mmCIF file of C-alpha atoms and ligand atoms in Angstrom:
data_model
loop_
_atom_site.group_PDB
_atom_site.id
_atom_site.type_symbol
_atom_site.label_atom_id
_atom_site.label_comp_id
_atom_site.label_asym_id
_atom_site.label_seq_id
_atom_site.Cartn_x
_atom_site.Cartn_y
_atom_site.Cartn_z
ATOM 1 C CA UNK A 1 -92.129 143.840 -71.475
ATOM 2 C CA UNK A 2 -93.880 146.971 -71.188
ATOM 3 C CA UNK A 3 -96.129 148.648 -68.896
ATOM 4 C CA UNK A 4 -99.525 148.705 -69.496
ATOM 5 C CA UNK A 5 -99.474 145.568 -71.247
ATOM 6 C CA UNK A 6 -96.932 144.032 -68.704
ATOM 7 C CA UNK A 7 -97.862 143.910 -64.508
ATOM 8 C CA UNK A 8 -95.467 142.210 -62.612
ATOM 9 C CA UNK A 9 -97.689 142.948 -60.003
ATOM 10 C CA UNK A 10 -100.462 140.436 -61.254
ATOM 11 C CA UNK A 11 -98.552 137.114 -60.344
ATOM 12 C CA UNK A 12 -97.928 138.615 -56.979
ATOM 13 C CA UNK A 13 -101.799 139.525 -56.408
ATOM 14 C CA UNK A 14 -102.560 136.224 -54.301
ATOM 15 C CA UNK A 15 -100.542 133.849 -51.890
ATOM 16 C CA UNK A 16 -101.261 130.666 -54.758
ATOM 17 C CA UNK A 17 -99.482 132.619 -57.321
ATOM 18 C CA UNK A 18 -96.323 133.785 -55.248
ATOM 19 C CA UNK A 19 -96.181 129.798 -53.916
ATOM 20 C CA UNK A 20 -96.861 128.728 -57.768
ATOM 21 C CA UNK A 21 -93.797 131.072 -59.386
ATOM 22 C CA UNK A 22 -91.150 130.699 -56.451
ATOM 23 C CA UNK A 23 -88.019 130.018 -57.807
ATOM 24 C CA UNK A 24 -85.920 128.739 -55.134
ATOM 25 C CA UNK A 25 -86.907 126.188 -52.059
ATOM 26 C CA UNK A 26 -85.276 125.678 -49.177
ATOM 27 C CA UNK A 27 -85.498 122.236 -47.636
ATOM 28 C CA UNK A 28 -84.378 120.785 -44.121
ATOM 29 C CA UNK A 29 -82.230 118.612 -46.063
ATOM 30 C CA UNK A 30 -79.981 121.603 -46.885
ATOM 31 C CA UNK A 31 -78.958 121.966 -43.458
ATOM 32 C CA UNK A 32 -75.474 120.985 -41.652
ATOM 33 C CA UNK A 33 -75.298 121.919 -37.831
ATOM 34 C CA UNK A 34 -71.669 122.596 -36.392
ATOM 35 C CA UNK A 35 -70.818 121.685 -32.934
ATOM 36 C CA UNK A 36 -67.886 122.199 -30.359
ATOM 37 C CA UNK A 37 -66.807 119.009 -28.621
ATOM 38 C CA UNK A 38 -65.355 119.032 -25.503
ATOM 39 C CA UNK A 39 -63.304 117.213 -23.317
ATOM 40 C CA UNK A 40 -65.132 116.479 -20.053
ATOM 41 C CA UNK A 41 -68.341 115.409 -18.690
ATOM 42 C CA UNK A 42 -71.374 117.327 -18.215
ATOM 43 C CA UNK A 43 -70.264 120.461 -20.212
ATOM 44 C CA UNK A 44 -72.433 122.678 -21.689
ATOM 45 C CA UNK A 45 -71.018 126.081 -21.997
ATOM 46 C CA UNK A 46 -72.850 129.126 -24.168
ATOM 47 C CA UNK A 47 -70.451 130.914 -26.470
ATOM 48 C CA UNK A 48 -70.749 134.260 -24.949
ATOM 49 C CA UNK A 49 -71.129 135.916 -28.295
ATOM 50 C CA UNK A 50 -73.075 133.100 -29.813
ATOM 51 C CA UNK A 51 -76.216 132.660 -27.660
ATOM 52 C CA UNK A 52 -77.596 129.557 -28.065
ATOM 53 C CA UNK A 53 -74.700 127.417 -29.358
ATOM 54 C CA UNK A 54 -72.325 125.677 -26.692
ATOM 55 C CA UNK A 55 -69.182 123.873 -25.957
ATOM 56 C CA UNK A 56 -70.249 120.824 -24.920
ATOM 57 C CA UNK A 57 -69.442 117.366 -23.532
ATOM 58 C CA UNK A 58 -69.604 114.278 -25.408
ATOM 59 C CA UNK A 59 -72.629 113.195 -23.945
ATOM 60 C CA UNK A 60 -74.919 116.671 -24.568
ATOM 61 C CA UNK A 61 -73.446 116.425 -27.934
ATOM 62 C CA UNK A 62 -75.133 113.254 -28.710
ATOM 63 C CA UNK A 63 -78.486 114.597 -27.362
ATOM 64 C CA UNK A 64 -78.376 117.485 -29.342
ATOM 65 C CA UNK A 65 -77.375 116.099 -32.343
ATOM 66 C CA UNK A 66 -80.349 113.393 -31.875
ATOM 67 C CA UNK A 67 -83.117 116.263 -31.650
ATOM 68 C CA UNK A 68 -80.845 117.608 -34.642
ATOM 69 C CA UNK A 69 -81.560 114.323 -35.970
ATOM 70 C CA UNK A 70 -85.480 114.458 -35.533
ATOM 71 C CA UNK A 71 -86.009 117.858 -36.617
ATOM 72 C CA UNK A 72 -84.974 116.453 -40.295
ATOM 73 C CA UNK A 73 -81.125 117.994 -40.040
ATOM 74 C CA UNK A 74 -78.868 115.810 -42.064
ATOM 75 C CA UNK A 75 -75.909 116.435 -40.814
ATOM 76 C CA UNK A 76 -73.569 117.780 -38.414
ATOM 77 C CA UNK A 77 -70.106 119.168 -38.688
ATOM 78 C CA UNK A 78 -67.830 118.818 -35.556
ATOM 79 C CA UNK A 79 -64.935 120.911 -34.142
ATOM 80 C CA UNK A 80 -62.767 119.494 -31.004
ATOM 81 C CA UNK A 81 -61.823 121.533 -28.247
ATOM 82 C CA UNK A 82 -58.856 119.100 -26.834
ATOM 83 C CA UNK A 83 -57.384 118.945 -23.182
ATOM 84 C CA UNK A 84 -54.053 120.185 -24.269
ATOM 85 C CA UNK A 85 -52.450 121.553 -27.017
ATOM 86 C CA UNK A 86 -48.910 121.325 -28.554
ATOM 87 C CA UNK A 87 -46.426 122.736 -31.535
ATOM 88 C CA UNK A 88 -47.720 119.753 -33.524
ATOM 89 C CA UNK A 89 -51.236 119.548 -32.778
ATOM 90 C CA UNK A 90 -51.039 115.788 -31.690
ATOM 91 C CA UNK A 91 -54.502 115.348 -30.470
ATOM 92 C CA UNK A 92 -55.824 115.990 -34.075
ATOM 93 C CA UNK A 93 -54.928 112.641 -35.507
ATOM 94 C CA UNK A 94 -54.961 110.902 -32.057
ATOM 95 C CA UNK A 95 -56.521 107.609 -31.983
ATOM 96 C CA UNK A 96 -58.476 108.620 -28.598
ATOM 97 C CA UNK A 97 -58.635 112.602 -29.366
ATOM 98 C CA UNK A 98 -61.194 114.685 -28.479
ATOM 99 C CA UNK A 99 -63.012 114.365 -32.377
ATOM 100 C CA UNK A 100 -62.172 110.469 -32.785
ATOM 101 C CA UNK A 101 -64.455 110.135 -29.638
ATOM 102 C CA UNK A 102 -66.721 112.149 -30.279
ATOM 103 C CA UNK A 103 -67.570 110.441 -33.804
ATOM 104 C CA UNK A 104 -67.708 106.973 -32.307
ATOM 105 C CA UNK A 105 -70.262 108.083 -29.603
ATOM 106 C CA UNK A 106 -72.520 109.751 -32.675
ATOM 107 C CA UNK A 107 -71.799 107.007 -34.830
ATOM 108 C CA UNK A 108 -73.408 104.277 -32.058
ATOM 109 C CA UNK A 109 -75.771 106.291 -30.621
ATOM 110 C CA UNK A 110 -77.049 108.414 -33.784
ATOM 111 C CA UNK A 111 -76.456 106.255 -36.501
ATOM 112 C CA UNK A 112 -78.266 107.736 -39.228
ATOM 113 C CA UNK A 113 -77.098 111.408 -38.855
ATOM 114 C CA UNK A 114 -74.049 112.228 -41.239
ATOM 115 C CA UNK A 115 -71.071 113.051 -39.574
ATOM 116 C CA UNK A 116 -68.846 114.712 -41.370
ATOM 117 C CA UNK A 117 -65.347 116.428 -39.277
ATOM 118 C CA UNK A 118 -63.649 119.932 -40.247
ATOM 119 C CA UNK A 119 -59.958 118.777 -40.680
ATOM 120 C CA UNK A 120 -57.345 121.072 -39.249
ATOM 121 C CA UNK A 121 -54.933 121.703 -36.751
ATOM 122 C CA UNK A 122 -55.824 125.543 -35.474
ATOM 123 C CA UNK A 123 -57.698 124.112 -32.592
ATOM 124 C CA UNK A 124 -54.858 121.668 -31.357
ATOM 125 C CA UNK A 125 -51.923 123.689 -32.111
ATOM 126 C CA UNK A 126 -50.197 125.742 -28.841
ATOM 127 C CA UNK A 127 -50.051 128.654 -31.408
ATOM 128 C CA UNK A 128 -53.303 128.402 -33.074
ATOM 129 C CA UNK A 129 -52.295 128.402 -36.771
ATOM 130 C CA UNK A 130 -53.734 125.822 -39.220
ATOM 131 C CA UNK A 131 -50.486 123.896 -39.752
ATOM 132 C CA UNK A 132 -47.106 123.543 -38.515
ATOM 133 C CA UNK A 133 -44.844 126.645 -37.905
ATOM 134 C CA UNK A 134 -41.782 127.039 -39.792
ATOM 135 C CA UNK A 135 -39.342 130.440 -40.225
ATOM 136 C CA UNK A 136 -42.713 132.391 -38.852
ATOM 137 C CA UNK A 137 -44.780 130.889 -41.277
ATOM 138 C CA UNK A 138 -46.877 127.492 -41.997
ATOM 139 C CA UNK A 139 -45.480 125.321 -43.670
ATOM 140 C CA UNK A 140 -47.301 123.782 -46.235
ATOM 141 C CA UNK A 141 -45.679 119.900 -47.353
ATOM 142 C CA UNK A 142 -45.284 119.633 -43.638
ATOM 143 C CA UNK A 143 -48.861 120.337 -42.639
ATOM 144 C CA UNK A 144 -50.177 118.323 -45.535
ATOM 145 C CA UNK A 145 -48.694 115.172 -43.983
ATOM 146 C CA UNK A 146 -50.754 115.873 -40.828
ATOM 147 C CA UNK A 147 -54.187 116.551 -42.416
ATOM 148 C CA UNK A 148 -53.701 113.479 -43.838
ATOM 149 C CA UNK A 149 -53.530 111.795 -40.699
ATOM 150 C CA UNK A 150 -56.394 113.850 -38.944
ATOM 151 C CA UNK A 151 -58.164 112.970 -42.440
ATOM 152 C CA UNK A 152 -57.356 109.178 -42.162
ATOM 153 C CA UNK A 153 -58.151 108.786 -38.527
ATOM 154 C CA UNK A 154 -61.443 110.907 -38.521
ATOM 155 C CA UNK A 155 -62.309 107.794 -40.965
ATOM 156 C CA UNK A 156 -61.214 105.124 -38.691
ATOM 157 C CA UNK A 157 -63.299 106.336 -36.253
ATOM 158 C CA UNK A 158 -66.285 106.222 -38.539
ATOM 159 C CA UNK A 159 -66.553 109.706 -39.561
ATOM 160 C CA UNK A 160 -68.537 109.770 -43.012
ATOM 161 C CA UNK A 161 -67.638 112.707 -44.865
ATOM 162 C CA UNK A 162 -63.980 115.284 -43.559
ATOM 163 C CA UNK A 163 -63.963 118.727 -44.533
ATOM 164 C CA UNK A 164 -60.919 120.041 -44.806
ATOM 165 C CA UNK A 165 -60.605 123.718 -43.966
ATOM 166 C CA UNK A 166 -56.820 124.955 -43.448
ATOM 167 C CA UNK A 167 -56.252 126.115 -46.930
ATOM 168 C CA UNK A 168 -52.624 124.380 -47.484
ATOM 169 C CA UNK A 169 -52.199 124.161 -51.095
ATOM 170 C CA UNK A 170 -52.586 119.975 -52.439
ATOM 171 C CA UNK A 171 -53.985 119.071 -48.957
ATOM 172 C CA UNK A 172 -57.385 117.415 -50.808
ATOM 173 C CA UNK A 173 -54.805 115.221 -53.308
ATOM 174 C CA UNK A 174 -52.770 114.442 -50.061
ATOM 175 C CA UNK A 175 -56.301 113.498 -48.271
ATOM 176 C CA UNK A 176 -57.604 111.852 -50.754
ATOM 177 C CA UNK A 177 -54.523 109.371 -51.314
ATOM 178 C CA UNK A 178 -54.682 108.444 -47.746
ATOM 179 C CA UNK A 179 -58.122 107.681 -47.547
ATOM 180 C CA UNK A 180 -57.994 105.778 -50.602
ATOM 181 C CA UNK A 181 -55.086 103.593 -49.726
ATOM 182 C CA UNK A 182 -56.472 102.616 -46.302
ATOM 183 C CA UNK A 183 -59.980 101.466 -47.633
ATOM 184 C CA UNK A 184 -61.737 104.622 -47.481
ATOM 185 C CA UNK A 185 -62.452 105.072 -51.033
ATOM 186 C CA UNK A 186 -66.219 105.996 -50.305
ATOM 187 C CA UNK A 187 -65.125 108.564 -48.141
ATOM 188 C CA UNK A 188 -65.963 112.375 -49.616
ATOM 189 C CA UNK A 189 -64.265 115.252 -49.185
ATOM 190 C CA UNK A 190 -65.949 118.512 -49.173
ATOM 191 C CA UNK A 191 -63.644 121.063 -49.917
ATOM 192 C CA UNK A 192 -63.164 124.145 -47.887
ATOM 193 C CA UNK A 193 -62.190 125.641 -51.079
ATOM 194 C CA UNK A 194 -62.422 129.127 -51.100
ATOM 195 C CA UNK A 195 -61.870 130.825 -47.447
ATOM 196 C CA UNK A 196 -61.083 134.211 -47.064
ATOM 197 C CA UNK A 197 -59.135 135.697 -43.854
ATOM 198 C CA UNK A 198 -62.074 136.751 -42.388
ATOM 199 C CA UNK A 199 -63.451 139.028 -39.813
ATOM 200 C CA UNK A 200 -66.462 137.037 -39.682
ATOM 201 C CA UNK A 201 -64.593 134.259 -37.900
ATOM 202 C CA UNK A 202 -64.497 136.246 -34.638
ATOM 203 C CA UNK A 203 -66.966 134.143 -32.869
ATOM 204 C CA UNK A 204 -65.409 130.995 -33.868
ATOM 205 C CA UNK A 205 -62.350 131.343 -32.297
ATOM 206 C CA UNK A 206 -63.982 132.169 -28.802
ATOM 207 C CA UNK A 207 -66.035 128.700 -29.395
ATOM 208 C CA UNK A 208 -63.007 126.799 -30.679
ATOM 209 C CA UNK A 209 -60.480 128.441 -28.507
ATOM 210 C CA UNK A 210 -58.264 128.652 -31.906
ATOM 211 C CA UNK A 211 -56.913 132.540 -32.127
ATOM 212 C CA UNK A 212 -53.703 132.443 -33.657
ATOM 213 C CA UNK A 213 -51.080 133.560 -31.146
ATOM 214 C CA UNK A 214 -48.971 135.559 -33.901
ATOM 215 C CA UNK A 215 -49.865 137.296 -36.556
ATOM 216 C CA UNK A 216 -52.843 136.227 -38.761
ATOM 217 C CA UNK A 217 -53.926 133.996 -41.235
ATOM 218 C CA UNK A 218 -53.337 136.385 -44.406
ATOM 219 C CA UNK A 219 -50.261 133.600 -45.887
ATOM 220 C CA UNK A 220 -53.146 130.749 -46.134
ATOM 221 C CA UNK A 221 -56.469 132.494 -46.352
ATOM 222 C CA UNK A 222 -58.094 134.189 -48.973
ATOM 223 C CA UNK A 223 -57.817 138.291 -49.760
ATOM 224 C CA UNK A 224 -61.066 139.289 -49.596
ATOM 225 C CA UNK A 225 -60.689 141.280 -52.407
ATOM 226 C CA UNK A 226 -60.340 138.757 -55.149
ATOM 227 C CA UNK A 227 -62.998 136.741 -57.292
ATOM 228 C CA UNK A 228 -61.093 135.185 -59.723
ATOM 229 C CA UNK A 229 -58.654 133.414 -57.571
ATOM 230 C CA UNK A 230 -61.531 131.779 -56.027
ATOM 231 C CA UNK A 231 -62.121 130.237 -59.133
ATOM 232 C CA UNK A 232 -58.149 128.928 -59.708
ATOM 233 C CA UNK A 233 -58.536 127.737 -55.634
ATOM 234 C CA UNK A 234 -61.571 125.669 -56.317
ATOM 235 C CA UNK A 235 -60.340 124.350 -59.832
ATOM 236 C CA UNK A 236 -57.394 122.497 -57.945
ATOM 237 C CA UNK A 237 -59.524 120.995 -55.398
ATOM 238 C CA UNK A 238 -62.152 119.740 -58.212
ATOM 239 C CA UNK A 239 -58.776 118.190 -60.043
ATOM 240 C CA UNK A 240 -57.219 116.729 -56.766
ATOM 241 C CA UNK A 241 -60.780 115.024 -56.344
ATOM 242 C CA UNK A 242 -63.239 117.330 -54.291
ATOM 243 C CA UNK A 243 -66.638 115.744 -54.121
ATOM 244 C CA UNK A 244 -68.332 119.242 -52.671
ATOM 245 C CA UNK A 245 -66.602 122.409 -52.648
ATOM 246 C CA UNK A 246 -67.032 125.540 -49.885
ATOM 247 C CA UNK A 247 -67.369 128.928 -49.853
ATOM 248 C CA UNK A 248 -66.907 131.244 -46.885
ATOM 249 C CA UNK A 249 -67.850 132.669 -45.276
ATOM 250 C CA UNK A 250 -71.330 133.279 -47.041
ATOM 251 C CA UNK A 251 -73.259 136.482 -46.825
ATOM 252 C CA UNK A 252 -70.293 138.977 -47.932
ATOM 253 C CA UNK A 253 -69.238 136.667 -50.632
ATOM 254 C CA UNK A 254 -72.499 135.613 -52.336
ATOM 255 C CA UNK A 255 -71.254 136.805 -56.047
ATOM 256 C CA UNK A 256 -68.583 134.077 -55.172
ATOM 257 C CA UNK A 257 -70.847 131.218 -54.432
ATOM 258 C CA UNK A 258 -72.879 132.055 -57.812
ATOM 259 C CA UNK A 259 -69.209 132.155 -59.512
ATOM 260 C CA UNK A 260 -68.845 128.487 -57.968
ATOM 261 C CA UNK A 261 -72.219 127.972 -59.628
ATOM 262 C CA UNK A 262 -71.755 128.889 -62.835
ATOM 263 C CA UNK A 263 -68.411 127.548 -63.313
ATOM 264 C CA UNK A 264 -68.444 123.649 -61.848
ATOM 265 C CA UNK A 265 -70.874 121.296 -61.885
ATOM 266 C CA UNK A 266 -70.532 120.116 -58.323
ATOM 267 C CA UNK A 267 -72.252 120.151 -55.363
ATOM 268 C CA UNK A 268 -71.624 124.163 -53.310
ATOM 269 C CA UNK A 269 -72.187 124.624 -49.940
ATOM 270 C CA UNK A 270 -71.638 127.524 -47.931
ATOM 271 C CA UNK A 271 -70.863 128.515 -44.106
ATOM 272 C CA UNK A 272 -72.954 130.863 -42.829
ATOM 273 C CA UNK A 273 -69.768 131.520 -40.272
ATOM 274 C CA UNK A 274 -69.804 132.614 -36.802
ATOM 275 C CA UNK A 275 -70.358 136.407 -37.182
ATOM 276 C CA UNK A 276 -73.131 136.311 -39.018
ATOM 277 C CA UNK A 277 -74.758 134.066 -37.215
ATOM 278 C CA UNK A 278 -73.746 136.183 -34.078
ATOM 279 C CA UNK A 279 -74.797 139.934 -35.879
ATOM 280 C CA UNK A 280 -78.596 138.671 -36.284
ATOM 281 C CA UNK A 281 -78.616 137.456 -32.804
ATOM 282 C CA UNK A 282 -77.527 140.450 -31.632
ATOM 283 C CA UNK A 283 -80.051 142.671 -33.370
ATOM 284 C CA UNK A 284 -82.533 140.338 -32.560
ATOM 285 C CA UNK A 285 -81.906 140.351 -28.614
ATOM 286 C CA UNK A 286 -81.923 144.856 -29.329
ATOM 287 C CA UNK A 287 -85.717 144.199 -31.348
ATOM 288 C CA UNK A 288 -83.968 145.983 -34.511
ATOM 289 C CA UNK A 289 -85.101 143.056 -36.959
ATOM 290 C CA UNK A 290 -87.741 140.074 -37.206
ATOM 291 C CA UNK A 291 -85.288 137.672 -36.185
ATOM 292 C CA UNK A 292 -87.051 134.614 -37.526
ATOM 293 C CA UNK A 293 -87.828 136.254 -40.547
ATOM 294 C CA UNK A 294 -84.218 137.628 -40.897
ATOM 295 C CA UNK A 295 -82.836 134.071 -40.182
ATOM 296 C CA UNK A 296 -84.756 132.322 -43.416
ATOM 297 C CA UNK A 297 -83.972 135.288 -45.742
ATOM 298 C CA UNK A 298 -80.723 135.069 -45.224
ATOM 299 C CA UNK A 299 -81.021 131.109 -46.141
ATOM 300 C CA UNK A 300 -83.029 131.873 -49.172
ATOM 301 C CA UNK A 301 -80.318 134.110 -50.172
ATOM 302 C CA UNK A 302 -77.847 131.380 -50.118
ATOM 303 C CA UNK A 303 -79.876 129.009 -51.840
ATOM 304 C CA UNK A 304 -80.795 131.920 -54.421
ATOM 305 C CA UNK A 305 -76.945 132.374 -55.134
ATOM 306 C CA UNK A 306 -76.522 129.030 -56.061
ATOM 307 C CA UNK A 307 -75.753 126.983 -52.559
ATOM 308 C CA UNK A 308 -76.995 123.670 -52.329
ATOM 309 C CA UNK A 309 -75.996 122.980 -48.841
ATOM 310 C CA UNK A 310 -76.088 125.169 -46.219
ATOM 311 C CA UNK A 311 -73.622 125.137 -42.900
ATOM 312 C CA UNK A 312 -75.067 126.917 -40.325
ATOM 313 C CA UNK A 313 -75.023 127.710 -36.759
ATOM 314 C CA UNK A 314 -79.408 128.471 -37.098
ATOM 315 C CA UNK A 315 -79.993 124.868 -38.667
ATOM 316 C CA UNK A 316 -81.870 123.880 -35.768
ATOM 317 C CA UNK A 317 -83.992 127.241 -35.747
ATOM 318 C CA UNK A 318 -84.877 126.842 -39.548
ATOM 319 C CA UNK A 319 -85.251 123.559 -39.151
ATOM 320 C CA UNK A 320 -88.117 124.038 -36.315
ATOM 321 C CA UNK A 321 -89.669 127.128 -38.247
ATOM 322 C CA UNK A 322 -90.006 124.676 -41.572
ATOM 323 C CA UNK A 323 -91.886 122.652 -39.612
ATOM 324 C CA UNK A 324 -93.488 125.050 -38.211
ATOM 325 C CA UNK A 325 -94.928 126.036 -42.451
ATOM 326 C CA UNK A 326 -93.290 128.918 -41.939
ATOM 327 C CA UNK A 327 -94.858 131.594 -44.115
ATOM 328 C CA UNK A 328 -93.801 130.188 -47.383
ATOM 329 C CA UNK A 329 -94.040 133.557 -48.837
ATOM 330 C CA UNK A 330 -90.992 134.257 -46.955
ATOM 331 C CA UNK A 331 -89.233 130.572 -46.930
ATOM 332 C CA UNK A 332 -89.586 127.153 -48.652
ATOM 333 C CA UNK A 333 -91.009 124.096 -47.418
ATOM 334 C CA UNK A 334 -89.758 121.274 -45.176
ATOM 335 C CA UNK A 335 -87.927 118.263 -46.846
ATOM 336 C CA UNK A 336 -89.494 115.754 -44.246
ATOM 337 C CA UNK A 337 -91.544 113.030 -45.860
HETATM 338 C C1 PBG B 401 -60.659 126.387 -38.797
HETATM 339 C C2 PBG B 401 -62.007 126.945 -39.065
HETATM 340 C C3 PBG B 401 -62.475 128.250 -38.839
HETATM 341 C C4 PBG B 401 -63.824 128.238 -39.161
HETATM 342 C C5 PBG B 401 -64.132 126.950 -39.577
HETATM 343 N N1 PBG B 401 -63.005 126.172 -39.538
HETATM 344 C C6 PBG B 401 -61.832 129.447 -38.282
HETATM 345 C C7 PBG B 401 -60.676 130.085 -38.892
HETATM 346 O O1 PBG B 401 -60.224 129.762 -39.988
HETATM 347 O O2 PBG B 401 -60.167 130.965 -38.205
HETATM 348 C C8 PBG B 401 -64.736 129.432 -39.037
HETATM 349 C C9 PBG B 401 -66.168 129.135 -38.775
HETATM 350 C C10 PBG B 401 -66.967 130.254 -38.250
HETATM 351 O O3 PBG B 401 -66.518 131.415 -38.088
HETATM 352 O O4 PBG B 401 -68.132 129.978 -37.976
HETATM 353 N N2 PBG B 401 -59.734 126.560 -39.792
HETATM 354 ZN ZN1 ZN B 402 -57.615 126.142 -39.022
#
């Protein structure tokens, strides 16, 4: 393809041919919004360095997640801030706990949206690590014994998808078995299964209140560093029965979601995580970049790479600019029907 007989500037020429050649769409459908629950009534607290996303109360949860609901979002993923915290992180698989609540009030009041629950015990542990301490260190068979119970009694409470996100090695097998030999067999698990230690996650642990209290999460998470071990972590959760599998966070690991591509033939989604979502806000509030037109880049990029779900803390922006026809030379079009 040589120039002159080649222009790759001809199919560009008019707004028809850009919109006829476009070879990725982004769709409301996509989209999975995470929220904070929190113990209480009539919270609804901005993370400082999240503007626009809150802790909130049962109750303001289920309004936002019904104009979540109407904008077209699918989905929502759900973190619990609990009253109190211990060495065992009891409220996690607590009949009554902070979650368990929180799903039953969605599930009555917004039937139709997906809830799906991020299973792990950082946010309920006194010490903040994803599993149960041991010599210094979390200890893996132990902690798997838990997930399963925060797994099983998301479920009971009518949750319709968990996510499991600690990174304990055989946790979905061990999730899996449970829900299968309680009745849950319909139950999917989508996979948290590749998560680097992350300084993206710095926002996160302000909303979730879940900063480890020693040390860091380097024995569990990913080394940023490494490509092919994301491929050997997500093979064992597509053989121990992952329906969807995870990458995150999203933006610095892009070549990794297209790995996930490539290699399996499941459903990917990625987490746009905390700091991202937090660095575009920031240099939106200073006027450095288009915001909007930032925000729906950065989802094409995801969906170019190879994602076909998307969790993100701007679902309910993009959600509002689809419907809005955003410029499609810039994003997709709405899934609505
Ligand atoms: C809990 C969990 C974390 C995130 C999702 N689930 C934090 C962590 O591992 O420290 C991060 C999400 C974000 O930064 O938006 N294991
Ligand atoms: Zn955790």
């Amino acid at each position: 393809m040589f120039y002159p007989t080649f222009r790759a500037r001809r199919i560009r020429g008019k707004e028809v041919f850009r919109n006829m050649v476009r070879e990725t769409a982004l769709s409301t459908n996509d989209l999975i919004y995470p929220m904070f629950s929190a113990f209480g009534k009539g919270i609804r607290k901005e993370i400082s360095s999240m503007p626009g996303i809150y802790q909130q109360s049962i109750e303001n949860i289920v309004a936002e997640a019904q104009e979540a609901y109407e904008l077209g979002v699918p989905a929502v993923i759900l973190f619990g801030i609990p009253e109190t915290k211990d060495a065992v992180g009891s409220d996690a698989y607590a009949e009554h706990g902070i979650i368990q609540e929180t799903i039953r009030a969605l599930k009555k009041e917004v039937p139709k949206l997906a809830v799906i629950t991020d299973v792990c015990m950082c946010e309920y542990t006194d010490h903040g690590h994803c599993g149960i301490i041991k010599d210094g260190d979390v200890d893996n068979d132990e902690t798997l014994e838990l997930l399963a119970k925060e797994a099983l009694s998301h479920a009971q409470a009518g949750a319709d998808m968990v996510a499991p996100s600690d990174m304990m090695d055989g946790r979905v097998m061990a999730i899996r078995e449970v829900l299968d030999n309680n009745g849950y067999k319909h139950i999917p698990v989508m996979s948290y299964a590749v998560k680097y230690a992350s300084g993206y996650y710095g926002p996160f642990r302000e909303a979730a209140e879940s900063t480890p209290q020693f040390g860091d999460r380097r024995s569990y998470q990913m080394d940023p560093a490494n490509r092919l071990e994301a491929v050997r972590e997500a093979q064992m959760d597509v053989e121990e029965g992952a329906d969807i599998i995870m990458v995150k966070p999203g933006l610095p690991y892009l070549d990794v979601v297209r790995e996930m591509r490539n290699e399996f033939n499941l459903p990917v989604a990625v987490y746009n995580v905390s700091g991202e979502y937090s660095m575009i806000k920031a240099a939106g509030k200073m006027g450095w970049i288009d915001e909007e037109r930032v925000i729906m880049e950065t989802m094409m990029s995801f969906k170019r790479a190879g994602a076909d779900l998307i969790l993100t803390y701007h679902a309910m922006e993009v959600a509002r600019l689809l419907h809005k026809g955003y410029e499609a030379g810039r994003a997709g079009r709405c899934g609505c029907p």
